[in-house]
Coordinates of C-alpha atoms in Angstrom, one line a residue:
M4 CA 128.7 101.1 111.3
K5 CA 126.2 98.4 112.0
K6 CA 126.6 95.1 110.2
K7 CA 124.1 94.8 107.4
I8 CA 121.8 91.8 107.5
S9 CA 120.7 90.4 104.1
D10 CA 117.0 90.3 103.5
M11 CA 115.2 87.1 102.9
P12 CA 114.2 86.4 99.2
I13 CA 110.5 86.3 98.3
M14 CA 109.3 82.7 98.6
E15 CA 107.5 80.9 95.8
D16 CA 103.7 80.5 96.1
T17 CA 103.2 76.8 96.6
N18 CA 100.8 74.5 98.4
E19 CA 103.3 74.1 101.2
T20 CA 104.3 77.7 101.6
I21 CA 102.6 80.2 103.9
N22 CA 103.2 83.5 102.2
I23 CA 103.4 86.7 104.1
C24 CA 100.7 88.5 102.1
Y25 CA 98.3 87.8 99.3
P26 CA 96.1 90.1 97.2
F27 CA 92.4 89.9 97.8
I28 CA 90.3 90.1 94.6
G29 CA 86.5 90.0 95.0
S30 CA 84.7 87.0 93.5
K31 CA 82.8 89.2 91.1
A32 CA 85.8 91.2 89.8
I33 CA 86.1 89.4 86.5
E34 CA 82.4 89.9 85.9
Y35 CA 82.5 93.6 86.7
V36 CA 85.7 94.2 84.7
T37 CA 84.3 92.3 81.7
D38 CA 81.2 94.5 81.8
T39 CA 83.4 97.6 81.9
L40 CA 85.6 96.4 79.0
S41 CA 82.5 95.7 77.0
G42 CA 81.1 99.2 77.4
R43 CA 82.0 102.7 76.5
W44 CA 83.9 103.8 79.6
I45 CA 87.2 102.3 80.6
G46 CA 88.8 105.5 81.9
Q47 CA 87.1 107.6 84.6
G48 CA 83.4 107.1 84.2
P49 CA 80.3 105.8 86.0
K50 CA 82.0 102.9 87.8
V51 CA 84.4 105.4 89.4
D52 CA 81.4 107.4 90.6
L53 CA 79.7 104.3 91.9
F54 CA 82.8 103.1 93.7
E55 CA 83.2 106.4 95.5
Q56 CA 79.5 106.3 96.5
K57 CA 79.7 102.7 97.8
F58 CA 83.0 103.4 99.6
N59 CA 81.6 106.6 101.2
E60 CA 78.5 104.7 102.4
K61 CA 80.7 102.2 104.3
F62 CA 83.7 104.3 105.4
G63 CA 83.1 108.0 104.6
G64 CA 81.1 109.2 107.5
D65 CA 80.5 112.9 107.0
K66 CA 83.4 113.2 104.5
E67 CA 83.5 112.9 100.7
S68 CA 85.4 110.1 99.0
I69 CA 87.7 111.1 96.1
S70 CA 89.2 108.2 94.3
V71 CA 92.6 108.4 92.7
N72 CA 95.1 106.2 91.0
S73 CA 97.3 105.6 94.1
G74 CA 97.6 106.3 97.7
T75 CA 100.6 108.5 96.8
S76 CA 98.4 110.6 94.5
A77 CA 95.9 110.9 97.4
L78 CA 98.7 112.4 99.6
L79 CA 99.8 114.7 96.9
L80 CA 96.2 115.9 96.5
A81 CA 95.8 116.4 100.2
S82 CA 99.0 118.4 100.3
D83 CA 97.7 120.6 97.5
L84 CA 94.3 121.1 99.1
C85 CA 95.7 122.1 102.5
G86 CA 98.2 124.5 100.9
I87 CA 101.6 123.0 101.6
K88 CA 104.2 125.1 99.9
P89 CA 108.0 124.8 99.4
G90 CA 109.7 125.5 102.7
D91 CA 106.7 124.5 104.9
E92 CA 107.5 121.9 107.5
V93 CA 105.7 118.6 107.5
I94 CA 106.1 116.2 110.5
V95 CA 106.3 112.6 109.2
P96 CA 107.2 109.1 110.6
I97 CA 110.7 107.8 110.3
F98 CA 109.2 104.3 110.0
T99 CA 106.8 103.9 107.1
C100 CA 106.8 103.0 103.4
T101 CA 108.6 105.8 101.5
A102 CA 105.3 106.4 99.7
T103 CA 104.2 108.3 102.8
N104 CA 107.1 110.8 102.7
I105 CA 108.1 111.2 99.0
P106 CA 104.9 113.1 98.1
F107 CA 105.6 115.9 100.7
S108 CA 109.2 116.0 99.7
N109 CA 108.1 116.4 96.0
M110 CA 106.0 119.4 97.1
G111 CA 109.1 121.1 98.4
A112 CA 108.3 120.6 102.1
N113 CA 110.9 120.3 104.7
L114 CA 110.4 116.9 106.3
K115 CA 110.7 116.7 110.1
F116 CA 111.1 113.0 110.9
V117 CA 109.6 111.5 114.1
D118 CA 111.0 108.6 116.1
V119 CA 108.8 105.6 116.8
D120 CA 106.9 104.6 119.9
V121 CA 108.6 101.3 120.7
N122 CA 105.3 99.8 121.9
T123 CA 103.4 100.4 118.6
L124 CA 105.8 101.5 115.9
N125 CA 103.6 104.5 115.5
M126 CA 104.7 108.1 116.1
D127 CA 106.4 109.0 119.4
I128 CA 103.9 111.8 120.3
D129 CA 106.4 113.5 122.7
H130 CA 108.8 113.8 119.8
V131 CA 106.1 115.2 117.5
E132 CA 105.4 118.0 119.9
S133 CA 109.1 118.9 120.2
L134 CA 109.3 119.3 116.4
I135 CA 106.5 121.9 116.1
S136 CA 107.6 125.3 114.9
E137 CA 106.0 128.3 113.3
K138 CA 106.7 126.7 109.9
T139 CA 104.8 123.5 110.7
K140 CA 102.0 123.0 108.2
A141 CA 101.0 119.4 108.7
I142 CA 101.4 116.2 110.7
V143 CA 101.1 112.9 108.9
P144 CA 100.5 109.9 111.1
V145 CA 100.6 106.4 109.7
H146 CA 98.6 103.9 111.7
Y147 CA 101.2 101.1 111.5
G148 CA 99.8 97.7 110.7
G149 CA 96.2 98.9 111.4
L150 CA 96.6 100.2 114.9
C151 CA 95.7 103.9 115.3
N152 CA 98.1 106.5 116.7
D153 CA 97.2 108.4 119.8
M154 CA 94.9 110.8 117.9
D155 CA 93.7 112.5 121.1
R156 CA 97.2 113.8 121.7
L157 CA 98.0 114.5 118.1
N158 CA 94.8 116.5 117.6
K159 CA 95.4 118.4 120.8
I160 CA 98.8 119.4 119.5
A161 CA 97.5 120.2 116.0
S162 CA 94.7 122.4 117.4
Q163 CA 97.1 124.2 119.7
Y164 CA 99.4 125.1 116.9
D165 CA 96.9 125.4 114.1
V166 CA 98.4 122.5 112.1
T167 CA 96.6 120.2 109.7
V168 CA 96.5 116.4 110.3
I169 CA 96.6 114.2 107.2
Q170 CA 96.1 110.5 108.2
D171 CA 97.9 108.0 106.1
A172 CA 95.5 105.1 106.7
A173 CA 97.0 102.8 104.0
H174 CA 97.1 100.0 106.6
S175 CA 93.8 100.9 108.2
I176 CA 90.6 100.0 106.5
G177 CA 88.4 98.9 109.4
T178 CA 90.5 100.6 112.1
T179 CA 88.7 102.6 114.7
Y180 CA 89.9 104.7 117.6
K181 CA 88.0 104.8 120.9
G182 CA 84.9 103.8 119.0
K183 CA 85.3 106.5 116.4
H184 CA 85.9 106.0 112.6
L185 CA 89.0 107.6 111.2
T186 CA 86.9 110.1 109.3
E187 CA 86.0 111.7 112.7
L188 CA 89.6 112.3 113.6
S189 CA 91.0 114.7 110.9
D190 CA 90.1 116.7 107.8
Y191 CA 92.1 114.4 105.5
I192 CA 92.3 110.6 105.4
M193 CA 94.1 108.6 102.8
Y194 CA 93.3 104.9 102.1
S195 CA 95.3 102.7 99.7
F196 CA 94.1 100.0 97.4
Q197 CA 97.6 98.8 96.4
A198 CA 97.9 95.1 95.6
I199 CA 98.3 93.7 99.0
K200 CA 96.1 96.0 101.1
H201 CA 92.8 94.7 102.6
F202 CA 91.3 94.8 99.1
T203 CA 92.7 96.2 95.9
T204 CA 91.8 98.0 92.7
G205 CA 95.1 96.7 91.2
D206 CA 96.5 99.9 92.4
G207 CA 94.7 103.0 93.6
G208 CA 93.7 105.1 96.6
M209 CA 91.0 107.2 98.1
L210 CA 91.2 110.6 99.8
L211 CA 88.4 111.6 102.2
V212 CA 87.9 115.3 102.6
N213 CA 85.3 117.7 104.0
K214 CA 82.3 118.2 101.8
E215 CA 83.2 121.8 100.9
L216 CA 86.4 120.6 99.3
K217 CA 84.7 117.9 97.1
D218 CA 84.4 119.9 93.9
K219 CA 87.9 121.4 94.2
A220 CA 89.4 118.0 94.9
K221 CA 87.7 116.5 91.8
R222 CA 89.0 119.3 89.6
I223 CA 92.6 119.1 90.8
R224 CA 92.7 115.3 90.3
W225 CA 92.0 115.8 86.6
F226 CA 94.0 118.7 85.2
G227 CA 91.9 121.3 87.0
I228 CA 89.0 120.7 84.7
D229 CA 85.4 120.8 85.8
R230 CA 84.2 117.6 84.2
K231 CA 80.6 118.3 84.6
A232 CA 80.9 121.6 82.8
K233 CA 83.1 120.1 80.1
Q234 CA 80.8 117.2 79.5
G235 CA 77.9 119.6 79.3
G236 CA 79.5 121.1 76.2
V237 CA 80.7 124.2 78.0
W238 CA 84.2 124.4 76.4
E239 CA 84.6 128.0 77.5
N240 CA 84.8 127.0 81.2
D241 CA 88.1 128.3 82.5
I242 CA 90.8 126.3 84.3
T243 CA 91.8 128.3 87.4
E244 CA 93.8 125.7 89.3
V245 CA 96.9 123.6 88.3
G246 CA 95.6 120.0 88.2
Y247 CA 97.1 116.6 87.7
K248 CA 96.3 113.2 86.3
Y249 CA 95.4 111.4 89.5
Q250 CA 92.0 110.0 88.6
M251 CA 91.0 106.3 88.9
S252 CA 89.8 104.4 85.9
D253 CA 86.6 102.4 85.6
V254 CA 88.6 99.2 85.2
A255 CA 90.2 99.8 88.6
A256 CA 86.9 100.9 90.1
S257 CA 85.3 97.6 88.9
I258 CA 87.9 95.6 90.8
G259 CA 87.3 97.8 93.8
L260 CA 83.6 97.4 93.7
A261 CA 83.9 93.6 93.8
G262 CA 86.4 93.8 96.7
L263 CA 84.3 96.3 98.6
E264 CA 81.3 93.9 98.5
E265 CA 83.3 91.4 100.5
V266 CA 85.5 93.6 102.7
D267 CA 83.5 92.9 105.8
E268 CA 84.2 89.2 105.5
V269 CA 87.9 89.9 104.8
L270 CA 88.2 92.1 107.9
K271 CA 86.4 89.6 110.1
K272 CA 88.8 86.8 109.0
R273 CA 91.9 88.9 109.4
K274 CA 90.9 89.9 112.9
E275 CA 90.1 86.3 113.8
L276 CA 93.6 85.3 112.6
Y277 CA 95.2 88.2 114.5
K278 CA 93.5 87.2 117.7
L279 CA 94.6 83.6 117.2
Y280 CA 98.2 84.8 116.9
C281 CA 97.8 86.7 120.1
D282 CA 96.4 83.7 121.9
K283 CA 98.9 81.1 120.5
L284 CA 102.3 82.8 120.7
T285 CA 103.7 81.7 124.0
T286 CA 107.5 82.0 123.6
D287 CA 109.7 85.0 124.3
V288 CA 108.4 87.4 121.6
T289 CA 106.6 90.7 122.0
I290 CA 103.5 91.6 120.0
V291 CA 103.9 95.1 118.5
G292 CA 100.9 97.1 119.7
G293 CA 100.1 94.5 122.3
D294 CA 96.9 92.5 121.9
N295 CA 94.7 95.5 121.1
Q296 CA 92.4 93.4 118.9
E297 CA 89.0 95.2 119.0
E298 CA 90.0 98.3 117.0
H299 CA 93.0 97.0 115.1
G300 CA 92.6 96.9 111.3
A301 CA 94.7 93.7 111.2
W302 CA 96.7 94.4 108.1
L303 CA 100.1 93.4 109.6
F304 CA 100.9 91.2 112.5
T305 CA 104.3 92.3 113.8
I306 CA 106.5 90.9 116.7
Y307 CA 109.7 91.8 118.3
A308 CA 112.1 88.9 118.6
K309 CA 115.8 88.8 119.7
N310 CA 118.0 87.3 117.1
R311 CA 115.3 88.1 114.6
Y312 CA 117.3 86.9 111.6
D313 CA 117.7 83.5 113.1
L314 CA 114.0 83.2 113.7
Q315 CA 113.3 84.4 110.1
S316 CA 115.8 81.8 108.8
K317 CA 114.0 79.0 110.8
L318 CA 110.6 80.1 109.5
S319 CA 112.0 80.1 105.9
K320 CA 113.3 76.6 106.3
N321 CA 109.8 75.6 107.4
K322 CA 108.4 77.3 104.2
I323 CA 106.9 80.2 106.2
E324 CA 107.6 83.6 104.7
S325 CA 108.3 86.6 107.0
N326 CA 109.9 90.0 106.5
Q327 CA 110.3 93.5 107.8
M328 CA 108.0 95.1 105.2
H329 CA 108.9 98.7 106.1
F330 CA 112.3 100.3 106.9
R331 CA 113.5 103.4 108.6
N332 CA 113.5 106.2 106.1
D333 CA 116.6 108.0 107.3
R334 CA 118.7 105.2 105.8
Y335 CA 117.6 106.3 102.3
T336 CA 119.8 108.8 100.4
I337 CA 116.8 110.8 99.2
F338 CA 116.0 111.8 102.8
K339 CA 119.5 112.4 104.0
K340 CA 119.1 116.2 103.7
F341 CA 116.4 116.0 106.3
T342 CA 118.0 113.6 108.7
D343 CA 121.8 114.1 108.7
G344 CA 123.1 114.5 112.2
L345 CA 119.8 113.6 113.8
E346 CA 119.3 110.7 116.2
F347 CA 116.3 108.4 116.5
P348 CA 117.1 106.3 119.6
N349 CA 113.8 104.4 119.7
M350 CA 114.2 103.3 116.1
D351 CA 117.8 102.3 116.9
K352 CA 116.5 100.1 119.7
V353 CA 114.1 98.1 117.7
E354 CA 115.3 98.2 114.1
D355 CA 116.8 94.7 114.2
D356 CA 114.1 93.1 116.2
Y357 CA 110.8 93.6 114.4
L358 CA 109.4 90.9 112.1
V359 CA 106.1 90.7 110.2
L360 CA 104.4 87.3 110.2
P361 CA 101.9 86.1 107.5
L362 CA 98.4 87.5 107.7
H363 CA 95.9 87.5 104.8
H364 CA 92.6 86.1 103.7
K365 CA 93.9 82.9 102.2
M366 CA 95.4 81.7 105.5
T367 CA 93.7 79.1 107.7
I368 CA 93.6 78.5 111.4
D369 CA 95.9 75.6 110.8
D370 CA 98.4 78.0 109.0
V371 CA 98.5 80.3 112.1
N372 CA 98.9 77.3 114.4
R373 CA 101.8 76.1 112.2
V374 CA 103.5 79.5 112.3
C375 CA 103.0 79.8 116.1
D376 CA 104.2 76.2 116.8
T377 CA 107.3 76.9 114.8
I378 CA 108.1 80.0 116.7
N379 CA 107.1 78.5 120.1
E380 CA 109.7 75.8 119.6
G381 CA 112.4 78.4 119.8
W382 CA 115.2 79.3 117.4

């Protein structure tokens, strides 16, 4: 039994502290929310439609953007649309937020957990291929920190075995892959607007789907009801699909619209800080994902460091917050039925060594220099 290492407590937000993350709220958010609260629609209404339109113009490509109340709801919606049923197998990462895997477990799927690629903390593609069976329905890659998985190989496997790929792009607004936007790489792409993502709606998500699924997706996210028909006074319209309450509100969409207007500046700054980290860190640490800066979404900056807890303690004493953010899912009781008796040697190798450093829009060049100088001194 490995010795348990206590996690560091969350640090207070002070002028001296460099926090690990910070929510980005667009400068016009209060104005837009006030306008919404002063009007007729605070639930799903015209601001939701506008947010979907604006998001789709920037990130949608040839897909349709369907806003929902969380990234989790987006994954549940995707699993419903692609027909995942109890007993189907879904290949998922061992290393991710539990919000990736809980939706598929709730659908009754049999989760097949994939070991990490030690260089990126993304999926080990060789392991993915070994898990494919006649029951496999979907593969769910998470682009850890904002660095895309090897989608060429994943899509080749998916095509060979007629398996759906659902991208969990919660970390990955602004991420590209070999010059392609994520919408070009699979039929389903989920984005998250949870509090500390690139920009937020307070909480929320977006599912991008092929155009032919737009109407069905919009019905399922709201009880299976055709809103256009209902609002047209056609109360006789039937409900033929089991739907849910996944829709976004106009209040959330107002916050999202403000953030979306400034997301280019946010992405530019995060990528500049990411590059500075890569350039400034000179001591014996390894940058997870290497220094692939051009296509990285720059949501997290993660390193491997021996005696990681000692480094984290030193950073904390210098009022620099760091943490591990995500944890291997096989440690959680809720997933034991899927993982008992299985081995994940790559995850074993790195689980004590990875550490996420501060990266967010409020940081300055001096802040990154301070973090790097503290690390470069040794620990």
